[in-house]
mmCIF file of C-alpha atoms and ligand atoms in Angstrom:
data_model
loop_
_atom_site.group_PDB
_atom_site.id
_atom_site.type_symbol
_atom_site.label_atom_id
_atom_site.label_comp_id
_atom_site.label_asym_id
_atom_site.label_seq_id
_atom_site.Cartn_x
_atom_site.Cartn_y
_atom_site.Cartn_z
ATOM 1 C CA UNK A 1 3.051 152.514 -27.314
ATOM 2 C CA UNK A 2 6.103 152.160 -29.463
ATOM 3 C CA UNK A 3 7.807 155.082 -30.212
ATOM 4 C CA UNK A 4 10.061 154.493 -32.706
ATOM 5 C CA UNK A 5 11.045 152.341 -35.821
ATOM 6 C CA UNK A 6 10.027 148.736 -35.176
ATOM 7 C CA UNK A 7 10.432 145.504 -36.913
ATOM 8 C CA UNK A 8 8.210 144.043 -34.181
ATOM 9 C CA UNK A 9 5.396 142.029 -35.338
ATOM 10 C CA UNK A 10 2.785 143.115 -32.833
ATOM 11 C CA UNK A 11 -0.286 143.407 -35.000
ATOM 12 C CA UNK A 12 -2.441 140.783 -37.025
ATOM 13 C CA UNK A 13 -4.268 141.265 -40.341
ATOM 14 C CA UNK A 14 -8.003 140.529 -39.495
ATOM 15 C CA UNK A 15 -9.205 141.045 -43.111
ATOM 16 C CA UNK A 16 -8.654 142.869 -46.449
ATOM 17 C CA UNK A 17 -11.668 144.037 -47.952
ATOM 18 C CA UNK A 18 -11.207 145.377 -51.430
ATOM 19 C CA UNK A 19 -13.152 148.705 -51.944
ATOM 20 C CA UNK A 20 -12.159 149.538 -56.136
ATOM 21 C CA UNK A 21 -9.804 148.037 -58.318
ATOM 22 C CA UNK A 22 -6.868 149.422 -56.398
ATOM 23 C CA UNK A 23 -7.371 150.221 -52.880
ATOM 24 C CA UNK A 24 -8.610 148.103 -50.019
ATOM 25 C CA UNK A 25 -9.535 148.487 -46.716
ATOM 26 C CA UNK A 26 -6.939 146.503 -44.236
ATOM 27 C CA UNK A 27 -8.605 145.364 -40.811
ATOM 28 C CA UNK A 28 -5.788 145.316 -38.270
ATOM 29 C CA UNK A 29 -5.870 144.274 -34.770
ATOM 30 C CA UNK A 30 -3.003 144.424 -31.874
ATOM 31 C CA UNK A 31 -1.611 141.292 -30.556
ATOM 32 C CA UNK A 32 -1.086 142.463 -26.741
ATOM 33 C CA UNK A 33 -4.403 142.425 -24.488
ATOM 34 C CA UNK A 34 -2.872 145.371 -22.935
ATOM 35 C CA UNK A 35 -2.317 147.616 -26.260
ATOM 36 C CA UNK A 36 -5.884 146.540 -27.672
ATOM 37 C CA UNK A 37 -7.557 147.802 -24.295
ATOM 38 C CA UNK A 38 -5.514 150.918 -24.268
ATOM 39 C CA UNK A 39 -5.208 152.290 -28.024
ATOM 40 C CA UNK A 40 -7.429 154.988 -29.034
ATOM 41 C CA UNK A 41 -7.125 157.497 -31.493
ATOM 42 C CA UNK A 42 -8.868 160.844 -32.934
ATOM 43 C CA UNK A 43 -10.316 161.250 -36.191
ATOM 44 C CA UNK A 44 -7.614 162.031 -38.803
ATOM 45 C CA UNK A 45 -4.554 160.480 -37.087
ATOM 46 C CA UNK A 46 -2.605 157.891 -38.664
ATOM 47 C CA UNK A 47 -0.451 154.519 -37.880
ATOM 48 C CA UNK A 48 3.025 153.239 -39.403
ATOM 49 C CA UNK A 49 1.942 149.897 -40.799
ATOM 50 C CA UNK A 50 5.392 147.622 -41.357
ATOM 51 C CA UNK A 51 5.316 144.770 -43.705
ATOM 52 C CA UNK A 52 8.260 142.551 -42.392
ATOM 53 C CA UNK A 53 10.964 142.471 -44.519
ATOM 54 C CA UNK A 54 9.527 145.283 -46.916
ATOM 55 C CA UNK A 55 9.204 148.637 -45.130
ATOM 56 C CA UNK A 56 6.980 150.768 -43.346
ATOM 57 C CA UNK A 57 4.405 153.536 -44.336
ATOM 58 C CA UNK A 58 1.818 156.055 -43.067
ATOM 59 C CA UNK A 59 -1.447 155.134 -43.500
ATOM 60 C CA UNK A 60 -4.417 156.927 -41.828
ATOM 61 C CA UNK A 61 -7.128 155.435 -39.826
ATOM 62 C CA UNK A 62 -10.095 155.108 -41.742
ATOM 63 C CA UNK A 63 -12.808 153.467 -39.087
ATOM 64 C CA UNK A 64 -14.807 154.696 -36.702
ATOM 65 C CA UNK A 65 -13.076 156.334 -33.412
ATOM 66 C CA UNK A 66 -15.320 154.346 -30.897
ATOM 67 C CA UNK A 67 -12.819 151.374 -30.894
ATOM 68 C CA UNK A 68 -14.217 148.117 -31.590
ATOM 69 C CA UNK A 69 -10.679 146.194 -31.178
ATOM 70 C CA UNK A 70 -10.286 146.395 -35.071
ATOM 71 C CA UNK A 71 -8.566 149.170 -36.609
ATOM 72 C CA UNK A 72 -9.306 149.860 -40.242
ATOM 73 C CA UNK A 73 -6.625 151.393 -42.737
ATOM 74 C CA UNK A 74 -7.604 152.028 -46.228
ATOM 75 C CA UNK A 75 -4.768 151.678 -48.618
ATOM 76 C CA UNK A 76 -4.026 152.331 -52.003
ATOM 77 C CA UNK A 77 -1.529 150.024 -54.038
ATOM 78 C CA UNK A 78 0.616 152.761 -55.264
ATOM 79 C CA UNK A 79 4.203 151.197 -54.538
ATOM 80 C CA UNK A 80 6.412 148.533 -53.021
ATOM 81 C CA UNK A 81 5.068 148.661 -49.523
ATOM 82 C CA UNK A 82 1.475 149.497 -49.854
ATOM 83 C CA UNK A 83 1.416 146.763 -53.043
ATOM 84 C CA UNK A 84 3.060 144.094 -50.234
ATOM 85 C CA UNK A 85 0.395 145.098 -47.472
ATOM 86 C CA UNK A 86 -2.177 144.289 -49.677
ATOM 87 C CA UNK A 87 -0.965 141.018 -50.809
ATOM 88 C CA UNK A 88 -0.872 139.938 -47.415
ATOM 89 C CA UNK A 89 -3.796 137.697 -46.104
ATOM 90 C CA UNK A 90 -5.753 137.034 -42.712
ATOM 91 C CA UNK A 91 -3.674 135.731 -39.892
ATOM 92 C CA UNK A 92 -0.756 137.410 -41.268
ATOM 93 C CA UNK A 93 1.148 139.694 -38.687
ATOM 94 C CA UNK A 94 2.860 143.190 -39.022
ATOM 95 C CA UNK A 95 4.669 145.621 -37.183
ATOM 96 C CA UNK A 96 2.307 148.747 -36.114
ATOM 97 C CA UNK A 97 2.872 151.626 -34.166
ATOM 98 C CA UNK A 98 0.520 154.850 -33.666
ATOM 99 C CA UNK A 99 -1.513 156.901 -33.693
ATOM 100 C CA UNK A 100 0.627 159.578 -34.544
ATOM 101 C CA UNK A 101 -0.037 163.258 -35.830
ATOM 102 C CA UNK A 102 -2.948 165.920 -34.996
ATOM 103 C CA UNK A 103 -6.631 165.198 -35.593
ATOM 104 C CA UNK A 104 -9.721 167.300 -37.411
ATOM 105 C CA UNK A 105 -11.121 169.797 -34.768
ATOM 106 C CA UNK A 106 -14.279 167.651 -34.248
ATOM 107 C CA UNK A 107 -14.571 169.018 -30.909
ATOM 108 C CA UNK A 108 -13.652 172.794 -31.463
ATOM 109 C CA UNK A 109 -15.922 173.086 -34.464
ATOM 110 C CA UNK A 110 -19.261 172.089 -32.283
ATOM 111 C CA UNK A 111 -22.227 174.293 -32.972
ATOM 112 C CA UNK A 112 -20.986 175.331 -36.497
ATOM 113 C CA UNK A 113 -21.742 174.540 -39.917
ATOM 114 C CA UNK A 114 -19.350 171.944 -41.369
ATOM 115 C CA UNK A 115 -18.320 171.184 -44.580
ATOM 116 C CA UNK A 116 -16.541 167.891 -45.401
ATOM 117 C CA UNK A 117 -14.865 167.930 -48.700
ATOM 118 C CA UNK A 118 -13.145 164.642 -49.888
ATOM 119 C CA UNK A 119 -11.390 163.705 -53.162
ATOM 120 C CA UNK A 120 -10.536 160.422 -54.385
ATOM 121 C CA UNK A 121 -8.977 158.315 -51.527
ATOM 122 C CA UNK A 122 -8.937 161.518 -49.547
ATOM 123 C CA UNK A 123 -12.532 160.761 -48.296
ATOM 124 C CA UNK A 124 -10.456 157.798 -45.585
ATOM 125 C CA UNK A 125 -8.795 160.041 -43.208
ATOM 126 C CA UNK A 126 -12.137 162.220 -43.300
ATOM 127 C CA UNK A 127 -14.353 158.814 -42.593
ATOM 128 C CA UNK A 128 -13.881 158.719 -38.878
ATOM 129 C CA UNK A 129 -14.798 162.547 -38.841
ATOM 130 C CA UNK A 130 -17.978 162.050 -40.815
ATOM 131 C CA UNK A 131 -18.582 159.059 -37.986
ATOM 132 C CA UNK A 132 -18.264 161.196 -35.377
ATOM 133 C CA UNK A 133 -19.972 164.260 -36.476
ATOM 134 C CA UNK A 134 -22.751 162.234 -37.252
ATOM 135 C CA UNK A 135 -23.072 160.338 -34.267
ATOM 136 C CA UNK A 136 -22.956 163.858 -32.450
ATOM 137 C CA UNK A 137 -24.916 165.382 -35.224
ATOM 138 C CA UNK A 138 -26.937 167.884 -32.697
ATOM 139 C CA UNK A 139 -23.951 169.412 -31.596
ATOM 140 C CA UNK A 140 -23.748 170.985 -34.966
ATOM 141 C CA UNK A 141 -25.597 173.438 -36.972
ATOM 142 C CA UNK A 142 -25.275 171.261 -40.079
ATOM 143 C CA UNK A 143 -22.949 168.547 -41.434
ATOM 144 C CA UNK A 144 -22.634 168.316 -45.603
ATOM 145 C CA UNK A 145 -20.409 166.115 -47.462
ATOM 146 C CA UNK A 146 -19.338 166.933 -50.819
ATOM 147 C CA UNK A 147 -17.471 163.859 -52.204
ATOM 148 C CA UNK A 148 -15.848 163.480 -55.590
ATOM 149 C CA UNK A 149 -13.654 160.592 -57.520
ATOM 150 C CA UNK A 150 -12.692 159.914 -61.173
ATOM 151 C CA UNK A 151 -15.469 157.747 -62.041
ATOM 152 C CA UNK A 152 -18.417 155.646 -60.464
ATOM 153 C CA UNK A 153 -16.384 152.773 -59.814
ATOM 154 C CA UNK A 154 -13.557 154.795 -57.780
ATOM 155 C CA UNK A 155 -15.958 155.870 -55.425
ATOM 156 C CA UNK A 156 -15.300 154.808 -51.998
ATOM 157 C CA UNK A 157 -17.770 153.481 -49.679
ATOM 158 C CA UNK A 158 -20.794 154.027 -51.666
ATOM 159 C CA UNK A 159 -22.534 151.657 -49.384
ATOM 160 C CA UNK A 160 -22.701 154.227 -46.620
ATOM 161 C CA UNK A 161 -23.628 157.354 -48.283
ATOM 162 C CA UNK A 162 -27.553 156.538 -47.805
ATOM 163 C CA UNK A 163 -26.778 155.957 -43.867
ATOM 164 C CA UNK A 164 -24.883 159.404 -43.591
ATOM 165 C CA UNK A 165 -27.739 160.840 -45.314
ATOM 166 C CA UNK A 166 -30.098 159.112 -42.638
ATOM 167 C CA UNK A 167 -27.945 160.408 -39.916
ATOM 168 C CA UNK A 168 -28.522 164.080 -40.853
ATOM 169 C CA UNK A 169 -25.873 165.009 -43.038
ATOM 170 C CA UNK A 170 -26.494 166.330 -46.567
ATOM 171 C CA UNK A 171 -24.446 164.578 -49.037
ATOM 172 C CA UNK A 172 -23.449 165.516 -52.664
ATOM 173 C CA UNK A 173 -21.200 163.264 -54.833
ATOM 174 C CA UNK A 174 -19.488 163.840 -57.952
ATOM 175 C CA UNK A 175 -17.342 162.125 -60.845
ATOM 176 C CA UNK A 176 -14.992 163.536 -63.306
ATOM 177 C CA UNK A 177 -16.541 161.024 -66.030
ATOM 178 C CA UNK A 178 -19.792 159.246 -65.670
ATOM 179 C CA UNK A 179 -20.985 156.132 -67.210
ATOM 180 C CA UNK A 180 -24.107 155.225 -68.700
ATOM 181 C CA UNK A 181 -25.958 154.454 -65.284
ATOM 182 C CA UNK A 182 -24.550 157.708 -63.331
ATOM 183 C CA UNK A 183 -27.423 159.974 -62.442
ATOM 184 C CA UNK A 184 -25.436 162.244 -60.124
ATOM 185 C CA UNK A 185 -23.229 165.412 -60.655
ATOM 186 C CA UNK A 186 -20.186 165.032 -63.093
ATOM 187 C CA UNK A 187 -17.502 167.467 -62.784
ATOM 188 C CA UNK A 188 -14.779 168.050 -60.171
ATOM 189 C CA UNK A 189 -15.477 168.412 -56.592
ATOM 190 C CA UNK A 190 -15.690 172.233 -56.100
ATOM 191 C CA UNK A 191 -18.810 172.314 -58.614
ATOM 192 C CA UNK A 192 -20.532 170.668 -55.545
ATOM 193 C CA UNK A 193 -20.124 173.967 -53.668
ATOM 194 C CA UNK A 194 -22.801 175.523 -55.942
ATOM 195 C CA UNK A 195 -25.394 173.114 -54.884
ATOM 196 C CA UNK A 196 -24.919 173.668 -51.269
ATOM 197 C CA UNK A 197 -25.806 176.744 -49.099
ATOM 198 C CA UNK A 198 -22.603 178.043 -47.366
ATOM 199 C CA UNK A 199 -22.885 180.161 -44.570
ATOM 200 C CA UNK A 200 -19.387 181.607 -44.677
ATOM 201 C CA UNK A 201 -19.238 183.370 -40.945
ATOM 202 C CA UNK A 202 -19.928 180.233 -39.266
ATOM 203 C CA UNK A 203 -18.321 177.282 -41.260
ATOM 204 C CA UNK A 204 -15.510 174.976 -41.184
ATOM 205 C CA UNK A 205 -14.100 173.175 -43.512
ATOM 206 C CA UNK A 206 -12.411 169.627 -43.220
ATOM 207 C CA UNK A 207 -10.905 168.811 -46.894
ATOM 208 C CA UNK A 208 -8.815 165.887 -47.476
ATOM 209 C CA UNK A 209 -7.627 164.742 -51.275
ATOM 210 C CA UNK A 210 -4.830 165.326 -53.813
ATOM 211 C CA UNK A 211 -2.856 168.461 -52.975
ATOM 212 C CA UNK A 212 -3.974 170.228 -56.130
ATOM 213 C CA UNK A 213 -7.616 169.478 -55.224
ATOM 214 C CA UNK A 214 -7.299 170.818 -51.752
ATOM 215 C CA UNK A 215 -5.562 173.910 -53.368
ATOM 216 C CA UNK A 216 -8.561 174.531 -55.285
ATOM 217 C CA UNK A 217 -10.872 174.071 -52.995
ATOM 218 C CA UNK A 218 -9.770 176.185 -50.416
ATOM 219 C CA UNK A 219 -9.150 179.008 -52.826
ATOM 220 C CA UNK A 220 -13.005 178.541 -53.524
ATOM 221 C CA UNK A 221 -14.341 178.280 -50.130
ATOM 222 C CA UNK A 222 -12.119 181.632 -49.579
ATOM 223 C CA UNK A 223 -13.712 183.320 -52.495
ATOM 224 C CA UNK A 224 -17.149 182.381 -50.938
ATOM 225 C CA UNK A 225 -16.153 184.143 -47.826
ATOM 226 C CA UNK A 226 -14.915 181.260 -45.416
ATOM 227 C CA UNK A 227 -11.581 182.428 -43.630
ATOM 228 C CA UNK A 228 -8.131 180.629 -44.417
ATOM 229 C CA UNK A 229 -8.221 179.829 -40.552
ATOM 230 C CA UNK A 230 -11.560 177.961 -40.604
ATOM 231 C CA UNK A 231 -10.148 175.637 -43.190
ATOM 232 C CA UNK A 232 -8.564 172.461 -42.596
ATOM 233 C CA UNK A 233 -6.081 170.347 -45.147
ATOM 234 C CA UNK A 234 -4.788 166.979 -44.668
ATOM 235 C CA UNK A 235 -1.341 167.191 -45.877
ATOM 236 C CA UNK A 236 0.980 164.005 -47.155
ATOM 237 C CA UNK A 237 4.760 164.169 -47.190
ATOM 238 C CA UNK A 238 7.142 160.791 -47.651
ATOM 239 C CA UNK A 239 7.579 159.767 -44.077
ATOM 240 C CA UNK A 240 10.200 157.694 -42.313
ATOM 241 C CA UNK A 241 10.653 157.963 -38.608
ATOM 242 C CA UNK A 242 7.043 159.522 -37.949
ATOM 243 C CA UNK A 243 7.481 161.156 -34.876
ATOM 244 C CA UNK A 244 9.720 164.158 -35.924
ATOM 245 C CA UNK A 245 13.095 162.861 -35.793
ATOM 246 C CA UNK A 246 14.089 162.350 -39.233
ATOM 247 C CA UNK A 247 13.323 165.367 -41.343
ATOM 248 C CA UNK A 248 11.808 163.117 -44.121
ATOM 249 C CA UNK A 249 8.341 165.195 -44.145
ATOM 250 C CA UNK A 250 9.515 168.510 -44.189
ATOM 251 C CA UNK A 251 6.978 170.827 -45.613
ATOM 252 C CA UNK A 252 7.792 174.446 -45.444
ATOM 253 C CA UNK A 253 8.795 175.309 -41.851
ATOM 254 C CA UNK A 254 6.667 172.273 -40.804
ATOM 255 C CA UNK A 255 6.981 168.726 -40.178
ATOM 256 C CA UNK A 256 3.895 166.411 -41.738
ATOM 257 C CA UNK A 257 4.200 164.130 -38.911
ATOM 258 C CA UNK A 258 4.908 166.468 -35.742
ATOM 259 C CA UNK A 259 2.943 169.284 -36.505
ATOM 260 C CA UNK A 260 0.146 168.016 -38.515
ATOM 261 C CA UNK A 261 -0.861 165.992 -40.977
ATOM 262 C CA UNK A 262 -3.676 168.629 -40.455
ATOM 263 C CA UNK A 263 -3.262 172.329 -41.125
ATOM 264 C CA UNK A 264 -5.138 175.604 -41.676
ATOM 265 C CA UNK A 265 -5.295 176.930 -44.993
ATOM 266 C CA UNK A 266 -3.413 180.127 -43.928
ATOM 267 C CA UNK A 267 -0.517 177.776 -42.272
ATOM 268 C CA UNK A 268 0.015 176.185 -45.587
ATOM 269 C CA UNK A 269 -1.203 178.188 -48.633
ATOM 270 C CA UNK A 270 2.418 179.160 -49.657
ATOM 271 C CA UNK A 271 3.843 175.590 -49.543
ATOM 272 C CA UNK A 272 0.894 173.913 -51.597
ATOM 273 C CA UNK A 273 2.426 172.075 -54.612
ATOM 274 C CA UNK A 274 0.334 173.031 -57.648
ATOM 275 C CA UNK A 275 2.528 171.249 -60.244
ATOM 276 C CA UNK A 276 0.793 169.908 -63.202
ATOM 277 C CA UNK A 277 -1.574 173.057 -63.658
HETATM 278 C C1 LIG B 1 0.105 161.172 -42.961
HETATM 279 C C2 LIG B 1 -0.249 160.597 -43.835
HETATM 280 C C3 LIG B 1 -1.134 159.628 -44.056
HETATM 281 C C4 LIG B 1 -1.313 158.912 -45.175
HETATM 282 N N1 LIG B 1 -2.354 157.805 -45.279
HETATM 283 C C5 LIG B 1 -2.436 156.914 -46.179
HETATM 284 C C6 LIG B 1 -3.413 156.001 -46.457
HETATM 285 O O1 LIG B 1 -4.538 156.392 -45.646
HETATM 286 N N2 LIG B 1 -4.236 155.177 -47.399
HETATM 287 C C7 LIG B 1 -2.643 154.873 -48.391
HETATM 288 O O2 LIG B 1 -3.168 154.472 -49.451
HETATM 289 N N3 LIG B 1 -1.871 156.239 -48.340
HETATM 290 C C8 LIG B 1 -1.378 157.016 -47.325
HETATM 291 N N4 LIG B 1 -0.267 157.646 -47.233
HETATM 292 C C9 LIG B 1 0.458 157.665 -48.403
HETATM 293 C C10 LIG B 1 1.542 156.592 -48.343
HETATM 294 O O3 LIG B 1 2.308 156.441 -46.927
HETATM 295 C C11 LIG B 1 2.420 156.399 -49.298
HETATM 296 O O4 LIG B 1 1.976 156.649 -50.269
HETATM 297 C C12 LIG B 1 3.663 155.800 -48.953
HETATM 298 O O5 LIG B 1 4.831 156.165 -49.649
HETATM 299 C C13 LIG B 1 3.405 154.368 -49.676
HETATM 300 O O6 LIG B 1 4.725 153.597 -49.773
HETATM 301 P P1 LIG B 1 4.791 152.635 -50.890
HETATM 302 O O7 LIG B 1 6.204 152.145 -50.906
HETATM 303 O O8 LIG B 1 4.155 151.402 -51.125
HETATM 304 O O9 LIG B 1 4.980 153.574 -52.331
HETATM 305 P P2 LIG B 1 6.129 154.513 -52.847
HETATM 306 O O10 LIG B 1 7.263 153.583 -53.468
HETATM 307 O O11 LIG B 1 6.660 155.329 -51.453
HETATM 308 O O12 LIG B 1 5.553 155.388 -53.696
HETATM 309 C C14 LIG B 1 4.255 155.985 -53.729
HETATM 310 C C15 LIG B 1 4.040 157.200 -54.557
HETATM 311 O O13 LIG B 1 4.772 158.339 -54.171
HETATM 312 C C16 LIG B 1 5.511 158.669 -55.377
HETATM 313 N N5 LIG B 1 6.835 158.306 -54.973
HETATM 314 C C17 LIG B 1 7.891 157.641 -55.051
HETATM 315 N N6 LIG B 1 9.193 157.865 -54.692
HETATM 316 C C18 LIG B 1 8.940 159.233 -54.444
HETATM 317 C C19 LIG B 1 9.695 160.686 -54.024
HETATM 318 N N7 LIG B 1 10.856 160.384 -53.950
HETATM 319 N N8 LIG B 1 9.108 161.956 -54.366
HETATM 320 C C20 LIG B 1 7.778 161.988 -54.383
HETATM 321 N N9 LIG B 1 6.816 161.018 -54.845
HETATM 322 C C21 LIG B 1 7.570 159.506 -54.793
HETATM 323 C C22 LIG B 1 5.355 157.119 -56.283
HETATM 324 O O14 LIG B 1 5.169 157.282 -57.735
HETATM 325 C C23 LIG B 1 4.002 156.593 -55.731
HETATM 326 O O15 LIG B 1 2.958 157.144 -56.658
HETATM 327 C C24 LIG B 1 -0.012 158.644 -46.383
HETATM 328 C C25 LIG B 1 0.920 159.394 -45.838
HETATM 329 C C26 LIG B 1 0.540 160.138 -44.915
HETATM 330 C C27 LIG B 1 2.101 160.982 -44.960
HETATM 331 S S1 LIG B 2 9.066 161.265 -40.638
HETATM 332 FE FE1 LIG B 2 10.766 161.756 -39.720
HETATM 333 S S2 LIG B 2 10.441 163.778 -39.183
HETATM 334 FE FE2 LIG B 2 8.359 163.111 -39.839
#
């Protein structure tokens, strides 16, 4: 696996599927057969995707860890690199390195009740964990997925919720603002916690979304008796090298790329950004 910044075009765009107005899933395959065979990742890890002549961004893997040879990344067009990535076409080449970072502790939380809580496109790095948990559903006491977005049009992967339910998950969806067709919950994602039976002593929570959403979700979970060390949050900071060398992603005493992106709430509580409250 490449281990530093590289302009090498070593991957091919297999397709781009628009999920919402500003977010699309980019399907990528590695060019070299050897790399294709050996590539594997754990739920929650990310890759560094380089758009030739534009730049490189950290993007979480959103597909199943089972590995079909095509790796999915769900990208919101927010700036120069992500817009350029989403302007590419099937057959275009990009630079690819990874996987990097730690992962959701899906193996060590076996036999526990698992709460998966996503906000906005934060559900994308959780999606590989959801696939893993549901494929191994019998290993967990319960799997409850709580997901919220701003409006019904911003919901990611709406076609998958019924298969998540069929695979043994309790799934609750909410939006901040409904429309005339919306029949489910309205309110921020923490309001869904009132709809589920939370057994604090044996529950682990996997949480990803805007930092402020993760902060309030973690506070709520702690108030319900869940230990801070059983609450896992996936953090984002601006990245450059992705491998612990440049310091761009400094987060308190941590580097997000090297020590994260997944941290327990007790590790990061005092560094969480609550600007804008
Ligand atoms: C571990 C990890 C996983 C990620 N996974 C995903 C993913 O799955 N999908 C995805 O879409 N994105 C993901 N990101 C975020 C993505 O890497 C960044 O948004 C990246 O900066 C986009 O590059 P850009 O050039 O398109 O946008 P930028 O120009 O870098 O802008 C991105 C956003 O950051 C803001 N911004 C710009 N400059 C600054 C600054 N100096 N300080 C603070 N904010 C600034 C912009 O206003 C904009 O909202 C992830 C990031 C990390 C660290
Ligand atoms: S991005 Fe360089 S140290 Fe994390």
